[in-house]
Tab-separated table of C-alpha atoms in Angstrom:
chain	number	residue	atom	x	y	z
D	21	MET	CA	5.038	10.915	9.879
D	22	SER	CA	3.658	14.136	8.573
D	23	PHE	CA	1.703	14.015	5.362
D	24	ASP	CA	2.144	16.965	3.023
D	25	VAL	CA	-1.571	17.167	2.355
D	26	THR	CA	-3.851	20.075	3.183
D	27	ARG	CA	-7.012	19.727	5.261
D	28	SER	CA	-9.158	20.487	2.236
D	29	ASP	CA	-7.300	17.768	0.299
D	30	MET	CA	-7.954	15.335	3.176
D	31	ARG	CA	-11.700	16.147	3.080
D	32	ARG	CA	-11.742	15.670	-0.692
D	33	ILE	CA	-9.858	12.373	-0.379
D	34	ASP	CA	-12.287	11.147	2.308
D	35	LYS	CA	-15.258	12.079	0.141
D	36	HIS	CA	-13.972	10.250	-2.949
D	37	ALA	CA	-12.732	7.154	-1.134
D	38	GLN	CA	-16.085	6.548	0.618
D	39	GLY	CA	-14.651	4.175	3.228
D	40	ASP	CA	-12.425	2.160	0.868
D	41	ASN	CA	-9.019	2.024	2.596
D	42	GLY	CA	-7.191	1.135	-0.606
D	43	GLU	CA	-8.568	4.042	-2.576
D	44	TYR	CA	-8.107	6.355	0.410
D	45	ALA	CA	-4.403	5.420	0.568
D	46	GLU	CA	-4.002	5.794	-3.215
D	47	ARG	CA	-5.499	9.295	-3.165
D	48	LEU	CA	-3.423	10.214	-0.116
D	49	VAL	CA	-0.228	9.140	-1.905
D	50	ALA	CA	-1.240	11.026	-5.069
D	51	ALA	CA	-1.759	14.227	-3.076
D	52	HIS	CA	1.399	13.748	-0.977
D	53	TYR	CA	3.699	13.166	-3.977
D	54	GLY	CA	1.859	15.480	-6.389
D	55	VAL	CA	1.124	12.703	-8.891
D	56	GLU	CA	-2.003	11.569	-10.729
D	57	HIS	CA	-4.312	8.937	-9.249
D	58	ALA	CA	-4.738	6.541	-12.199
D	59	PRO	CA	-5.951	3.207	-10.764
D	60	ASP	CA	-7.619	1.998	-13.950
D	61	GLU	CA	-4.672	2.683	-16.257
D	62	ALA	CA	-2.867	-0.602	-15.523
D	63	SER	CA	-3.197	-3.451	-13.051
D	64	TRP	CA	0.297	-3.005	-11.614
D	65	TYR	CA	0.234	0.623	-10.390
D	66	ASP	CA	-2.197	3.125	-8.900
D	67	CYS	CA	-0.584	6.526	-9.463
D	68	VAL	CA	1.719	8.033	-12.059
D	69	ASN	CA	3.903	11.093	-12.453
D	70	ARG	CA	3.082	12.206	-16.008
D	71	ASP	CA	6.264	14.291	-16.300
D	72	THR	CA	8.688	11.468	-15.462
D	73	GLY	CA	6.623	8.345	-16.134
D	74	THR	CA	7.274	7.141	-12.580
D	75	LYS	CA	4.709	4.607	-11.359
D	76	PHE	CA	3.518	4.242	-7.760
D	77	GLU	CA	1.879	1.084	-6.462
D	78	VAL	CA	0.090	1.839	-3.198
D	79	LYS	CA	-0.474	-0.761	-0.499
D	80	ALA	CA	-2.675	-0.031	2.517
D	81	ALA	CA	-3.081	-1.943	5.754
D	82	GLN	CA	-4.667	-1.217	9.097
D	83	THR	CA	-2.871	-2.021	12.351
D	84	ILE	CA	-5.845	-4.147	13.433
D	85	ILE	CA	-8.489	-5.784	11.256
D	86	ASP	CA	-11.452	-8.019	12.016
D	87	GLY	CA	-10.688	-11.734	11.777
D	88	ARG	CA	-14.272	-12.252	10.494
D	89	ASP	CA	-15.727	-14.345	13.288
D	90	GLU	CA	-19.451	-14.023	12.544
D	91	SER	CA	-20.374	-13.669	16.221
D	92	SER	CA	-17.788	-11.082	17.360
D	93	PHE	CA	-14.918	-8.810	16.431
D	94	VAL	CA	-11.675	-10.778	16.406
D	95	PRO	CA	-8.654	-8.453	16.295
D	96	VAL	CA	-6.015	-9.612	13.828
D	97	GLU	CA	-2.769	-7.853	12.904
D	98	GLY	CA	-3.067	-6.062	9.560
D	99	ARG	CA	-1.011	-7.172	6.565
D	100	PHE	CA	-0.045	-5.826	3.173
D	101	ARG	CA	-0.990	-8.094	0.268
D	102	LEU	CA	1.664	-8.184	-2.427
D	103	TRP	CA	1.178	-9.858	-5.806
D	104	LYS	CA	4.127	-11.490	-7.565
D	105	SER	CA	3.101	-10.451	-11.103
D	106	GLN	CA	2.524	-6.861	-10.038
D	107	THR	CA	5.835	-6.726	-8.176
D	108	ARG	CA	7.656	-8.174	-11.202
D	109	SER	CA	6.158	-5.445	-13.442
D	110	LEU	CA	7.286	-2.772	-10.993
D	111	VAL	CA	10.791	-4.262	-10.763
D	112	ASN	CA	11.017	-4.214	-14.578
D	113	SER	CA	9.825	-0.597	-14.719
D	114	ASP	CA	12.263	0.382	-12.006
D	115	ALA	CA	15.202	-0.640	-14.191
D	116	GLN	CA	14.970	2.998	-15.325
D	117	ASN	CA	14.317	4.268	-11.739
D	118	THR	CA	10.666	4.834	-12.567
D	119	ALA	CA	8.717	2.831	-9.985
D	120	TRP	CA	7.941	2.781	-6.277
D	121	PHE	CA	5.886	0.865	-3.787
D	122	VAL	CA	4.302	3.141	-1.197
D	123	PHE	CA	3.046	1.463	1.968
D	124	VAL	CA	0.411	3.335	3.959
D	125	LEU	CA	-0.364	2.194	7.479
D	126	LEU	CA	-3.753	3.161	8.887
D	127	ASP	CA	-4.901	2.897	12.476
D	128	ARG	CA	-7.846	0.663	13.381
D	129	ASP	CA	-10.240	3.526	12.498
D	130	GLY	CA	-8.680	4.111	9.077
D	131	SER	CA	-6.670	7.273	9.829
D	132	PRO	CA	-3.133	7.444	8.393
D	133	LEU	CA	-0.248	6.724	10.778
D	134	GLU	CA	2.781	6.135	8.569
D	135	MET	CA	3.840	6.100	4.931
D	136	ARG	CA	6.945	4.465	3.514
D	137	ARG	CA	8.231	4.472	-0.063
D	138	MET	CA	10.386	1.528	-1.199
D	139	ARG	CA	12.029	0.418	-4.417
D	140	PRO	CA	10.347	-2.633	-5.990
D	141	SER	CA	13.620	-4.589	-5.904
D	142	THR	CA	13.800	-4.013	-2.138
D	143	VAL	CA	10.239	-5.297	-1.759
D	144	TRP	CA	11.099	-8.352	-3.887
D	145	SER	CA	14.080	-9.058	-1.597
D	146	LEU	CA	11.940	-8.674	1.539
D	147	VAL	CA	9.448	-11.202	0.174
D	148	GLN	CA	12.281	-13.667	-0.498
D	149	GLU	CA	13.654	-13.167	3.021
D	150	GLU	CA	10.210	-13.881	4.452
D	151	GLY	CA	9.746	-17.218	2.701
D	152	GLY	CA	8.850	-16.167	-0.839
D	153	TRP	CA	5.636	-16.191	-2.825
D	154	TYR	CA	2.817	-18.714	-2.416
D	155	ASP	CA	-0.384	-19.616	-4.224
D	156	SER	CA	-3.192	-17.207	-3.372
D	157	GLY	CA	-6.090	-19.273	-4.637
D	158	HIS	CA	-7.072	-16.228	-6.743
D	159	GLU	CA	-6.796	-15.545	-10.468
D	160	LYS	CA	-4.050	-13.002	-9.775
D	161	GLY	CA	-1.616	-15.817	-8.999
D	162	GLU	CA	1.056	-15.887	-6.335
D	163	GLN	CA	1.009	-13.529	-3.382
D	164	LYS	CA	2.699	-12.629	-0.128
D	165	LYS	CA	0.886	-11.206	2.869
D	166	MET	CA	3.393	-9.220	4.878
D	167	SER	CA	2.941	-7.878	8.389
D	168	PHE	CA	3.089	-4.115	8.719
D	169	PHE	CA	5.732	-4.667	11.434
D	170	TYR	CA	8.042	-6.021	8.726
D	171	ILE	CA	7.673	-2.825	6.690
D	172	PHE	CA	7.568	-0.246	9.511
D	173	GLY	CA	8.802	-1.905	12.714
D	174	SER	CA	6.976	-0.551	15.738
D	175	VAL	CA	4.778	2.466	15.139
D	176	GLU	CA	4.187	5.301	17.607
D	177	ASN	CA	0.557	6.000	18.542
D	178	ALA	CA	-0.610	2.705	17.039
D	179	ASP	CA	-3.253	0.849	19.015
D	180	TYR	CA	-2.360	-2.790	18.412
């Protein structure tokens, strides 16, 4: 996947994100699609096209993450965390074709590998196919953690 982002934009994105993969992905999507990064505007989207009102919810995952064993690195397959309430808001907004999920897959070092844009209704259907929503134990309510393989399939140059 080629990202339509200049090198200077990538340096600026790196500087602002300061190691936060979620913010890095949000800024990458904003630059790629030419939209505004507006993460504090609402809880259900991260970027917005001011001309059309289209909302973009960005989800980031790494191919491999640390399973948090205190004594050593435990490689675990990365997942995208989806929230039911957020997805419902995006589905409602998309009734006027004004919402997208954008999934950004990062390698184990945090560099972008792939990006995929999907309609919220498609994401809702994928969650249902994969067993539906479940209690997260967080205030945000129900969630679904979805493997990046389910969104992208196999990925070239990914070190699993």
